[in-house]
PDB file of C-alpha atoms in Angstrom:
ATOM      1  CA  UNK U 124       0.000   0.000   0.000  1.00 58.00           C
ATOM      2  CA  UNK U 125       1.354   3.402  -1.065  1.00 83.00           C
ATOM      3  CA  UNK U 126       1.396   5.629   2.023  1.00 90.00           C
ATOM      4  CA  UNK U 127       0.486   8.637  -0.151  1.00 91.00           C
ATOM      5  CA  UNK U 128      -2.687   6.820  -1.198  1.00 93.00           C
ATOM      6  CA  UNK U 129      -3.583   6.225   2.463  1.00 93.00           C
ATOM      7  CA  UNK U 130      -2.851   9.878   3.315  1.00 92.00           C
ATOM      8  CA  UNK U 131      -5.026  11.033   0.413  1.00 94.00           C
ATOM      9  CA  UNK U 132      -7.866   8.789   1.568  1.00 95.00           C
ATOM     10  CA  UNK U 133      -7.645  10.247   5.097  1.00 94.00           C
ATOM     11  CA  UNK U 134      -7.598  13.805   3.729  1.00 94.00           C
ATOM     12  CA  UNK U 135     -10.773  13.185   1.727  1.00 94.00           C
ATOM     13  CA  UNK U 136     -12.391  11.792   4.891  1.00 94.00           C
ATOM     14  CA  UNK U 137     -11.288  14.847   6.890  1.00 92.00           C
ATOM     15  CA  UNK U 138     -12.428  17.463   4.361  1.00 93.00           C
ATOM     16  CA  UNK U 139     -15.447  15.582   3.080  1.00 93.00           C
ATOM     17  CA  UNK U 140     -14.572  16.303  -0.539  1.00 93.00           C
ATOM     18  CA  UNK U 141     -12.028  15.623  -3.269  1.00 94.00           C
ATOM     19  CA  UNK U 142     -11.718  19.361  -3.888  1.00 92.00           C
ATOM     20  CA  UNK U 143     -10.825  20.085  -0.253  1.00 92.00           C
ATOM     21  CA  UNK U 144      -8.343  17.210  -0.134  1.00 92.00           C
ATOM     22  CA  UNK U 145      -6.668  18.427  -3.333  1.00 93.00           C
ATOM     23  CA  UNK U 146      -6.278  21.938  -1.921  1.00 92.00           C
ATOM     24  CA  UNK U 147      -4.816  20.691   1.392  1.00 91.00           C
ATOM     25  CA  UNK U 148      -2.404  18.290  -0.319  1.00 92.00           C
ATOM     26  CA  UNK U 149      -1.379  20.755  -3.055  1.00 91.00           C
ATOM     27  CA  UNK U 150      -2.562  18.328  -5.737  1.00 92.00           C
ATOM     28  CA  UNK U 151      -4.961  18.565  -8.624  1.00 92.00           C
ATOM     29  CA  UNK U 152      -8.399  17.075  -8.163  1.00 92.00           C
ATOM     30  CA  UNK U 153      -7.515  14.667 -10.968  1.00 92.00           C
ATOM     31  CA  UNK U 154      -4.503  13.402  -8.985  1.00 93.00           C
ATOM     32  CA  UNK U 155      -6.642  12.885  -5.872  1.00 93.00           C
ATOM     33  CA  UNK U 156      -9.248  10.984  -7.917  1.00 93.00           C
ATOM     34  CA  UNK U 157      -6.509   8.842  -9.447  1.00 93.00           C
ATOM     35  CA  UNK U 158      -5.127   7.874  -6.028  1.00 93.00           C
ATOM     36  CA  UNK U 159      -8.563   6.958  -4.701  1.00 94.00           C
ATOM     37  CA  UNK U 160      -9.208   4.938  -7.871  1.00 94.00           C
ATOM     38  CA  UNK U 161      -5.982   3.000  -7.255  1.00 93.00           C
ATOM     39  CA  UNK U 162      -7.119   2.297  -3.697  1.00 94.00           C
ATOM     40  CA  UNK U 163     -10.540   1.135  -4.817  1.00 93.00           C
ATOM     41  CA  UNK U 164      -8.976  -1.110  -7.478  1.00 93.00           C
ATOM     42  CA  UNK U 165      -6.743  -2.741  -4.858  1.00 92.00           C
ATOM     43  CA  UNK U 166      -9.608  -3.201  -2.405  1.00 93.00           C
ATOM     44  CA  UNK U 167     -11.925  -4.284  -5.240  1.00 94.00           C
ATOM     45  CA  UNK U 168     -14.738  -2.091  -3.917  1.00 94.00           C
ATOM     46  CA  UNK U 169     -15.587   1.621  -3.666  1.00 95.00           C
ATOM     47  CA  UNK U 170     -14.609   3.550  -0.536  1.00 95.00           C
ATOM     48  CA  UNK U 171     -16.501   6.774  -1.247  1.00 94.00           C
ATOM     49  CA  UNK U 172     -19.910   7.742  -2.554  1.00 93.00           C
ATOM     50  CA  UNK U 173     -19.459  10.926  -4.565  1.00 89.00           C
ATOM     51  CA  UNK U 174     -22.202  13.533  -4.909  1.00 84.00           C
ATOM     52  CA  UNK U 175     -22.625  17.289  -5.265  1.00 80.00           C
ATOM     53  CA  UNK U 176     -22.230  17.738  -1.508  1.00 80.00           C
ATOM     54  CA  UNK U 177     -18.818  16.051  -1.542  1.00 88.00           C
ATOM     55  CA  UNK U 178     -17.824  12.503  -0.622  1.00 93.00           C
ATOM     56  CA  UNK U 179     -18.981  10.161   2.119  1.00 92.00           C
ATOM     57  CA  UNK U 180     -17.613   6.796   3.151  1.00 94.00           C
ATOM     58  CA  UNK U 181     -19.120   3.537   1.984  1.00 94.00           C
ATOM     59  CA  UNK U 182     -19.280   0.614   4.462  1.00 93.00           C
ATOM     60  CA  UNK U 183     -16.000  -0.626   2.960  1.00 94.00           C
ATOM     61  CA  UNK U 184     -14.516   2.845   3.435  1.00 93.00           C
ATOM     62  CA  UNK U 185     -15.612   2.855   7.073  1.00 93.00           C
ATOM     63  CA  UNK U 186     -13.818  -0.451   7.576  1.00 93.00           C
ATOM     64  CA  UNK U 187     -10.658   0.776   5.825  1.00 94.00           C
ATOM     65  CA  UNK U 188     -10.510   4.038   7.816  1.00 93.00           C
ATOM     66  CA  UNK U 189      -9.019   2.429  10.923  1.00 87.00           C
ATOM     67  CA  UNK U 190      -6.406   0.567   8.898  1.00 90.00           C
ATOM     68  CA  UNK U 191      -5.463   3.664   6.911  1.00 91.00           C
ATOM     69  CA  UNK U 192      -4.904   5.578  10.148  1.00 87.00           C
ATOM     70  CA  UNK U 193      -2.707   2.770  11.476  1.00 85.00           C
ATOM     71  CA  UNK U 194      -0.734   2.544   8.212  1.00 86.00           C
ATOM     72  CA  UNK U 195       0.127   6.234   8.346  1.00 87.00           C
ATOM     73  CA  UNK U 196       0.964   6.153  12.057  1.00 80.00           C
ATOM     74  CA  UNK U 197       3.271   3.140  11.712  1.00 81.00           C
ATOM     75  CA  UNK U 198       4.969   4.687   8.691  1.00 84.00           C
ATOM     76  CA  UNK U 199       5.534   7.976  10.542  1.00 79.00           C
ATOM     77  CA  UNK U 200       6.956   6.056  13.476  1.00 73.00           C
ATOM     78  CA  UNK U 201       9.317   4.122  11.196  1.00 76.00           C
ATOM     79  CA  UNK U 202      10.415   7.328   9.479  1.00 75.00           C
ATOM     80  CA  UNK U 203      11.152   8.989  12.824  1.00 69.00           C
ATOM     81  CA  UNK U 204      13.034   5.910  14.036  1.00 64.00           C
ATOM     82  CA  UNK U 205      15.301   5.949  10.988  1.00 68.00           C
ATOM     83  CA  UNK U 206      15.934   9.676  11.391  1.00 69.00           C
ATOM     84  CA  UNK U 207      17.035   9.490  15.029  1.00 70.00           C
ATOM     85  CA  UNK U 208      18.181  12.694  16.730  1.00 71.00           C
ATOM     86  CA  UNK U 209      21.972  13.071  17.028  1.00 76.00           C
ATOM     87  CA  UNK U 210      23.454  10.971  19.824  1.00 76.00           C
ATOM     88  CA  UNK U 211      20.387   8.743  20.231  1.00 82.00           C
ATOM     89  CA  UNK U 212      20.393   4.976  19.639  1.00 81.00           C
ATOM     90  CA  UNK U 213      16.648   4.423  19.486  1.00 85.00           C
ATOM     91  CA  UNK U 214      13.293   6.055  20.106  1.00 84.00           C
ATOM     92  CA  UNK U 215      10.553   4.950  22.488  1.00 89.00           C
ATOM     93  CA  UNK U 216       6.919   5.902  21.929  1.00 89.00           C
ATOM     94  CA  UNK U 217       4.831   5.921  25.097  1.00 94.00           C
ATOM     95  CA  UNK U 218       1.249   6.878  25.806  1.00 93.00           C
ATOM     96  CA  UNK U 219      -0.821   7.267  28.953  1.00 93.00           C
ATOM     97  CA  UNK U 220      -4.254   8.254  30.126  1.00 89.00           C
ATOM     98  CA  UNK U 221      -4.554  11.925  31.010  1.00 85.00           C
ATOM     99  CA  UNK U 222      -4.838  11.342  34.756  1.00 79.00           C
ATOM    100  CA  UNK U 223      -1.589   9.345  34.779  1.00 85.00           C
ATOM    101  CA  UNK U 224       0.637  11.992  33.234  1.00 83.00           C
ATOM    102  CA  UNK U 225       1.018  14.094  36.347  1.00 76.00           C
ATOM    103  CA  UNK U 226       2.968  13.263  38.347  1.00 81.00           C
ATOM    104  CA  UNK U 227       3.813   9.665  37.290  1.00 89.00           C
ATOM    105  CA  UNK U 228       4.903  10.208  33.686  1.00 90.00           C
ATOM    106  CA  UNK U 229       6.516  13.534  34.532  1.00 90.00           C
ATOM    107  CA  UNK U 230       8.805  11.733  36.989  1.00 93.00           C
ATOM    108  CA  UNK U 231       9.448   9.036  34.370  1.00 95.00           C
ATOM    109  CA  UNK U 232      10.498  11.589  31.748  1.00 95.00           C
ATOM    110  CA  UNK U 233      12.983  13.095  34.197  1.00 95.00           C
ATOM    111  CA  UNK U 234      14.288   9.599  35.034  1.00 96.00           C
ATOM    112  CA  UNK U 235      14.749   8.784  31.326  1.00 96.00           C
ATOM    113  CA  UNK U 236      16.619  12.020  30.726  1.00 94.00           C
ATOM    114  CA  UNK U 237      18.952  11.241  33.604  1.00 95.00           C
ATOM    115  CA  UNK U 238      19.400   7.462  33.243  1.00 95.00           C
ATOM    116  CA  UNK U 239      18.852   6.803  29.513  1.00 94.00           C
ATOM    117  CA  UNK U 240      20.206   9.825  27.611  1.00 92.00           C
ATOM    118  CA  UNK U 241      20.770   7.676  24.507  1.00 91.00           C
ATOM    119  CA  UNK U 242      17.010   7.018  24.079  1.00 91.00           C
ATOM    120  CA  UNK U 243      14.736   9.551  22.365  1.00 90.00           C
ATOM    121  CA  UNK U 244      11.167   9.712  23.688  1.00 91.00           C
ATOM    122  CA  UNK U 245       7.872  10.442  21.948  1.00 87.00           C
ATOM    123  CA  UNK U 246       4.770  10.797  24.152  1.00 91.00           C
ATOM    124  CA  UNK U 247       1.028  11.135  23.759  1.00 89.00           C
ATOM    125  CA  UNK U 248      -2.205  11.228  25.778  1.00 91.00           C
ATOM    126  CA  UNK U 249      -5.275   9.215  24.797  1.00 89.00           C
ATOM    127  CA  UNK U 250      -8.042   6.997  26.130  1.00 87.00           C
ATOM    128  CA  UNK U 251      -7.155   3.561  27.514  1.00 88.00           C
ATOM    129  CA  UNK U 252      -8.994   1.789  24.695  1.00 86.00           C
ATOM    130  CA  UNK U 253      -7.211   3.747  21.980  1.00 87.00           C
ATOM    131  CA  UNK U 254      -3.830   3.308  23.685  1.00 92.00           C
ATOM    132  CA  UNK U 255      -4.353  -0.463  23.846  1.00 91.00           C
ATOM    133  CA  UNK U 256      -5.206  -0.502  20.138  1.00 87.00           C
ATOM    134  CA  UNK U 257      -2.031   1.414  19.307  1.00 87.00           C
ATOM    135  CA  UNK U 258       0.143  -0.947  21.352  1.00 91.00           C
ATOM    136  CA  UNK U 259      -1.515  -3.875  19.632  1.00 86.00           C
ATOM    137  CA  UNK U 260      -1.050  -2.478  16.116  1.00 80.00           C
ATOM    138  CA  UNK U 261       2.547  -1.401  16.799  1.00 81.00           C
ATOM    139  CA  UNK U 262       2.153   2.370  16.615  1.00 79.00           C
ATOM    140  CA  UNK U 263       3.023   2.638  20.343  1.00 87.00           C
ATOM    141  CA  UNK U 264       5.784   0.803  22.214  1.00 90.00           C
ATOM    142  CA  UNK U 265       4.321   1.223  25.689  1.00 95.00           C
ATOM    143  CA  UNK U 266       1.187   2.530  27.356  1.00 95.00           C
ATOM    144  CA  UNK U 267       0.384   3.175  31.005  1.00 95.00           C
ATOM    145  CA  UNK U 268      -3.311   2.749  31.700  1.00 93.00           C
ATOM    146  CA  UNK U 269      -5.844   1.778  34.315  1.00 88.00           C
ATOM    147  CA  UNK U 270      -7.917  -1.418  34.017  1.00 81.00           C
ATOM    148  CA  UNK U 271      -5.946  -3.089  31.204  1.00 84.00           C
ATOM    149  CA  UNK U 272      -7.965  -5.580  29.181  1.00 81.00           C
ATOM    150  CA  UNK U 273      -6.492  -8.827  27.900  1.00 83.00           C
ATOM    151  CA  UNK U 274      -5.615  -8.648  24.191  1.00 86.00           C
ATOM    152  CA  UNK U 275      -3.693 -10.955  21.844  1.00 86.00           C
ATOM    153  CA  UNK U 276      -0.052  -9.994  21.440  1.00 87.00           C
ATOM    154  CA  UNK U 277      -0.080  -7.571  24.379  1.00 92.00           C
ATOM    155  CA  UNK U 278       1.502  -8.019  27.816  1.00 93.00           C
ATOM    156  CA  UNK U 279      -0.003  -6.135  30.776  1.00 94.00           C
ATOM    157  CA  UNK U 280       2.126  -5.829  33.930  1.00 94.00           C
ATOM    158  CA  UNK U 281       0.886  -4.361  37.200  1.00 94.00           C
ATOM    159  CA  UNK U 282       2.687  -1.076  37.848  1.00 94.00           C
ATOM    160  CA  UNK U 283       1.046  -0.064  41.107  1.00 91.00           C
ATOM    161  CA  UNK U 284      -2.153  -0.561  43.040  1.00 90.00           C
ATOM    162  CA  UNK U 285      -3.712   2.563  44.459  1.00 87.00           C
ATOM    163  CA  UNK U 286      -6.814   3.249  46.536  1.00 92.00           C
ATOM    164  CA  UNK U 287      -9.727   5.490  45.713  1.00 95.00           C
ATOM    165  CA  UNK U 288     -10.784   7.125  48.978  1.00 97.00           C
ATOM    166  CA  UNK U 289     -13.783   9.233  49.942  1.00 96.00           C
ATOM    167  CA  UNK U 290     -12.819  12.748  51.026  1.00 97.00           C
ATOM    168  CA  UNK U 291     -14.545  16.022  51.739  1.00 97.00           C
ATOM    169  CA  UNK U 292     -13.508  19.621  52.123  1.00 96.00           C
ATOM    170  CA  UNK U 293     -12.892  21.043  55.578  1.00 94.00           C
ATOM    171  CA  UNK U 294     -13.938  21.995  58.198  1.00 91.00           C
ATOM    172  CA  UNK U 295     -15.299  18.482  58.630  1.00 88.00           C
ATOM    173  CA  UNK U 296     -18.077  19.673  60.956  1.00 88.00           C
ATOM    174  CA  UNK U 297     -19.593  21.858  58.222  1.00 89.00           C
ATOM    175  CA  UNK U 298     -22.644  20.051  56.761  1.00 90.00           C
ATOM    176  CA  UNK U 299     -22.603  19.190  53.066  1.00 89.00           C
ATOM    177  CA  UNK U 300     -25.753  18.901  50.980  1.00 88.00           C
ATOM    178  CA  UNK U 301     -26.288  15.897  48.657  1.00 84.00           C
ATOM    179  CA  UNK U 302     -25.648  18.122  45.634  1.00 88.00           C
ATOM    180  CA  UNK U 303     -22.166  18.902  46.984  1.00 94.00           C
ATOM    181  CA  UNK U 304     -21.022  15.362  46.132  1.00 94.00           C
ATOM    182  CA  UNK U 305     -19.160  15.163  42.810  1.00 96.00           C
ATOM    183  CA  UNK U 306     -19.262  11.909  40.862  1.00 95.00           C
ATOM    184  CA  UNK U 307     -15.919  11.223  39.153  1.00 94.00           C
ATOM    185  CA  UNK U 308     -15.601   8.759  36.301  1.00 89.00           C
ATOM    186  CA  UNK U 309     -13.056   6.173  37.425  1.00 89.00           C
ATOM    187  CA  UNK U 310     -14.281   3.548  34.953  1.00 82.00           C
ATOM    188  CA  UNK U 311     -16.897   0.815  34.853  1.00 81.00           C
ATOM    189  CA  UNK U 312     -15.448  -1.313  37.645  1.00 84.00           C
ATOM    190  CA  UNK U 313     -15.499   1.597  40.086  1.00 90.00           C
ATOM    191  CA  UNK U 314     -19.014   2.603  39.007  1.00 90.00           C
ATOM    192  CA  UNK U 315     -20.318  -0.904  39.746  1.00 91.00           C
ATOM    193  CA  UNK U 316     -18.556  -1.071  43.118  1.00 93.00           C
ATOM    194  CA  UNK U 317     -19.779   2.411  44.056  1.00 93.00           C
ATOM    195  CA  UNK U 318     -23.354   1.536  43.160  1.00 92.00           C
ATOM    196  CA  UNK U 319     -23.160  -1.601  45.314  1.00 94.00           C
ATOM    197  CA  UNK U 320     -21.749   0.370  48.268  1.00 93.00           C
ATOM    198  CA  UNK U 321     -24.208   3.262  47.921  1.00 92.00           C
ATOM    199  CA  UNK U 322     -27.390   1.797  46.405  1.00 91.00           C
ATOM    200  CA  UNK U 323     -29.580   4.665  47.616  1.00 88.00           C
ATOM    201  CA  UNK U 324     -27.292   7.487  46.491  1.00 86.00           C
ATOM    202  CA  UNK U 325     -29.225   9.894  44.197  1.00 87.00           C
ATOM    203  CA  UNK U 326     -27.874  10.831  40.801  1.00 89.00           C
ATOM    204  CA  UNK U 327     -25.203  13.530  41.173  1.00 91.00           C
ATOM    205  CA  UNK U 328     -25.803  17.144  40.258  1.00 93.00           C
ATOM    206  CA  UNK U 329     -22.192  17.410  39.033  1.00 95.00           C
ATOM    207  CA  UNK U 330     -20.252  14.648  37.261  1.00 95.00           C
ATOM    208  CA  UNK U 331     -16.666  15.195  36.121  1.00 94.00           C
ATOM    209  CA  UNK U 332     -14.552  12.738  34.131  1.00 87.00           C
ATOM    210  CA  UNK U 333     -11.157  14.188  35.117  1.00 86.00           C
ATOM    211  CA  UNK U 334      -9.999  13.864  38.745  1.00 89.00           C
ATOM    212  CA  UNK U 335      -7.781  16.981  38.969  1.00 88.00           C
ATOM    213  CA  UNK U 336     -10.598  19.168  37.613  1.00 92.00           C
ATOM    214  CA  UNK U 337     -13.031  17.652  40.126  1.00 95.00           C
ATOM    215  CA  UNK U 338     -10.570  18.391  42.923  1.00 95.00           C
ATOM    216  CA  UNK U 339     -10.206  22.023  41.878  1.00 95.00           C
ATOM    217  CA  UNK U 340     -13.987  22.291  41.769  1.00 96.00           C
ATOM    218  CA  UNK U 341     -14.672  20.989  45.280  1.00 96.00           C
ATOM    219  CA  UNK U 342     -11.796  22.980  46.769  1.00 96.00           C
ATOM    220  CA  UNK U 343     -13.379  26.115  45.292  1.00 95.00           C
ATOM    221  CA  UNK U 344     -16.994  25.355  46.187  1.00 94.00           C
ATOM    222  CA  UNK U 345     -16.850  22.803  49.009  1.00 94.00           C
ATOM    223  CA  UNK U 346     -17.867  19.222  48.445  1.00 96.00           C
ATOM    224  CA  UNK U 347     -16.873  15.575  48.450  1.00 96.00           C
ATOM    225  CA  UNK U 348     -15.835  12.808  46.100  1.00 96.00           C
ATOM    226  CA  UNK U 349     -13.636   9.790  45.524  1.00 97.00           C
ATOM    227  CA  UNK U 350     -10.023  10.509  44.620  1.00 95.00           C
ATOM    228  CA  UNK U 351      -6.749   8.645  44.237  1.00 90.00           C
ATOM    229  CA  UNK U 352      -5.163   8.618  47.682  1.00 90.00           C
ATOM    230  CA  UNK U 353      -1.668   9.406  46.416  1.00 84.00           C
ATOM    231  CA  UNK U 354      -2.928  12.388  44.455  1.00 86.00           C
ATOM    232  CA  UNK U 355      -4.791  14.037  47.334  1.00 92.00           C
ATOM    233  CA  UNK U 356      -2.259  13.171  50.082  1.00 90.00           C
ATOM    234  CA  UNK U 357      -0.777  16.726  50.166  1.00 92.00           C
ATOM    235  CA  UNK U 358      -4.250  18.191  50.641  1.00 95.00           C
ATOM    236  CA  UNK U 359      -4.932  15.790  53.514  1.00 96.00           C
ATOM    237  CA  UNK U 360      -1.638  16.777  55.138  1.00 95.00           C
ATOM    238  CA  UNK U 361      -2.427  20.484  54.695  1.00 95.00           C
ATOM    239  CA  UNK U 362      -5.869  19.996  56.231  1.00 96.00           C
ATOM    240  CA  UNK U 363      -7.758  21.208  53.161  1.00 96.00           C
ATOM    241  CA  UNK U 364      -9.359  17.771  52.743  1.00 97.00           C
ATOM    242  CA  UNK U 365     -10.397  15.125  55.271  1.00 96.00           C
ATOM    243  CA  UNK U 366     -11.168  11.440  54.884  1.00 96.00           C
ATOM    244  CA  UNK U 367     -14.826  10.588  55.438  1.00 95.00           C
ATOM    245  CA  UNK U 368     -14.830   8.140  58.389  1.00 94.00           C
ATOM    246  CA  UNK U 369     -15.979   4.539  57.814  1.00 94.00           C
ATOM    247  CA  UNK U 370     -16.304   5.048  54.041  1.00 95.00           C
ATOM    248  CA  UNK U 371     -15.326   2.154  51.730  1.00 96.00           C
ATOM    249  CA  UNK U 372     -12.111   2.269  49.739  1.00 96.00           C
ATOM    250  CA  UNK U 373     -11.816   0.907  46.204  1.00 95.00           C
ATOM    251  CA  UNK U 374      -8.786  -0.597  44.477  1.00 91.00           C
ATOM    252  CA  UNK U 375      -7.512   1.233  41.391  1.00 88.00           C
ATOM    253  CA  UNK U 376      -4.589  -0.424  39.607  1.00 90.00           C
ATOM    254  CA  UNK U 377      -2.349   0.949  36.862  1.00 92.00           C
ATOM    255  CA  UNK U 378      -0.645  -1.262  34.288  1.00 94.00           C
ATOM    256  CA  UNK U 379       2.255  -1.073  31.865  1.00 95.00           C
ATOM    257  CA  UNK U 380       1.201  -2.620  28.558  1.00 95.00           C
ATOM    258  CA  UNK U 381       3.514  -3.455  25.679  1.00 94.00           C
ATOM    259  CA  UNK U 382       3.711  -5.739  22.691  1.00 88.00           C
ATOM    260  CA  UNK U 383       5.078  -9.262  22.989  1.00 88.00           C
ATOM    261  CA  UNK U 384       7.448  -8.212  20.175  1.00 83.00           C
ATOM    262  CA  UNK U 385       8.939  -5.280  22.096  1.00 85.00           C
ATOM    263  CA  UNK U 386      12.714  -5.207  22.542  1.00 86.00           C
ATOM    264  CA  UNK U 387      13.353  -6.883  25.946  1.00 89.00           C
ATOM    265  CA  UNK U 388      16.375  -4.729  26.740  1.00 90.00           C
ATOM    266  CA  UNK U 389      14.604  -1.439  26.026  1.00 90.00           C
ATOM    267  CA  UNK U 390      11.509  -2.602  27.877  1.00 92.00           C
ATOM    268  CA  UNK U 391      13.564  -3.496  30.944  1.00 93.00           C
ATOM    269  CA  UNK U 392      14.895   0.061  31.116  1.00 93.00           C
ATOM    270  CA  UNK U 393      11.479   1.621  30.570  1.00 94.00           C
ATOM    271  CA  UNK U 394       9.996  -0.641  33.223  1.00 93.00           C
ATOM    272  CA  UNK U 395      12.721   0.297  35.714  1.00 95.00           C
ATOM    273  CA  UNK U 396      12.045   3.978  35.135  1.00 96.00           C
ATOM    274  CA  UNK U 397       8.286   3.576  35.517  1.00 95.00           C
ATOM    275  CA  UNK U 398       8.678   1.674  38.774  1.00 94.00           C
ATOM    276  CA  UNK U 399      11.064   4.318  40.099  1.00 94.00           C
ATOM    277  CA  UNK U 400       8.590   7.034  39.098  1.00 93.00           C
ATOM    278  CA  UNK U 401       5.712   5.142  40.728  1.00 91.00           C
ATOM    279  CA  UNK U 402       7.583   4.984  44.040  1.00 89.00           C
ATOM    280  CA  UNK U 403       7.765   8.781  44.033  1.00 85.00           C
ATOM    281  CA  UNK U 404       4.321   9.531  42.615  1.00 76.00           C
ATOM    282  CA  UNK U 405       2.071   7.058  44.418  1.00 72.00           C
TER     283      UNK U 405
END
């Protein structure tokens, strides 16, 4: 598969028209049409329905979209690996969920700079599902995620086990109304466990999918919620938050996932750095 053909296909998808794709790629519309025709000949089926409004994907085009994205990503990764920065032996691509970047991955980046100066690093933030897909298809070397699912060709190793604890703003003797509780999205497993522990809890007035944002919110307005214990430890020590007595705690584990084909030597160094970072961060 010609990578330029895949890029052209993705550009038509993005712009919704052959004319827009041609303008963005600095090609003639005829050249764009020719590339898409080559693709359709190779797939033996059309990928776009063309009309006056532009171009929309056929069912076959919908199926090819994911593979085209992967083709381009893997090619870009290979191109970057060949063109290594001066003084670097290899490059490692790593991804993580947003809530894991600070402070865990920040400490890891500092560790890599200090202990592995010969390795270049490329990072990204995404959802756990998308990160797992990228590890599986080879466009990522490593991902750090919560609740890793079992997938063929992927190894998931426990990095650390943390607790989600119920906290509230202080002073602890100040009453909080039911609407002051913030529901934070810690995934399906937590949601099921929370529902079992609090079957009569009404639906929250405020739900937030990102823990640090939820923390900023309740510190500003007063409230309560479940947070990672390591993350809110400084606020407990400062007295700005207090644990709610006799409240249940829930396990929340983070995993390092990588391909079974990953270089063992490089993975050993990455793993060492992640474990060192986890000791500081958690």
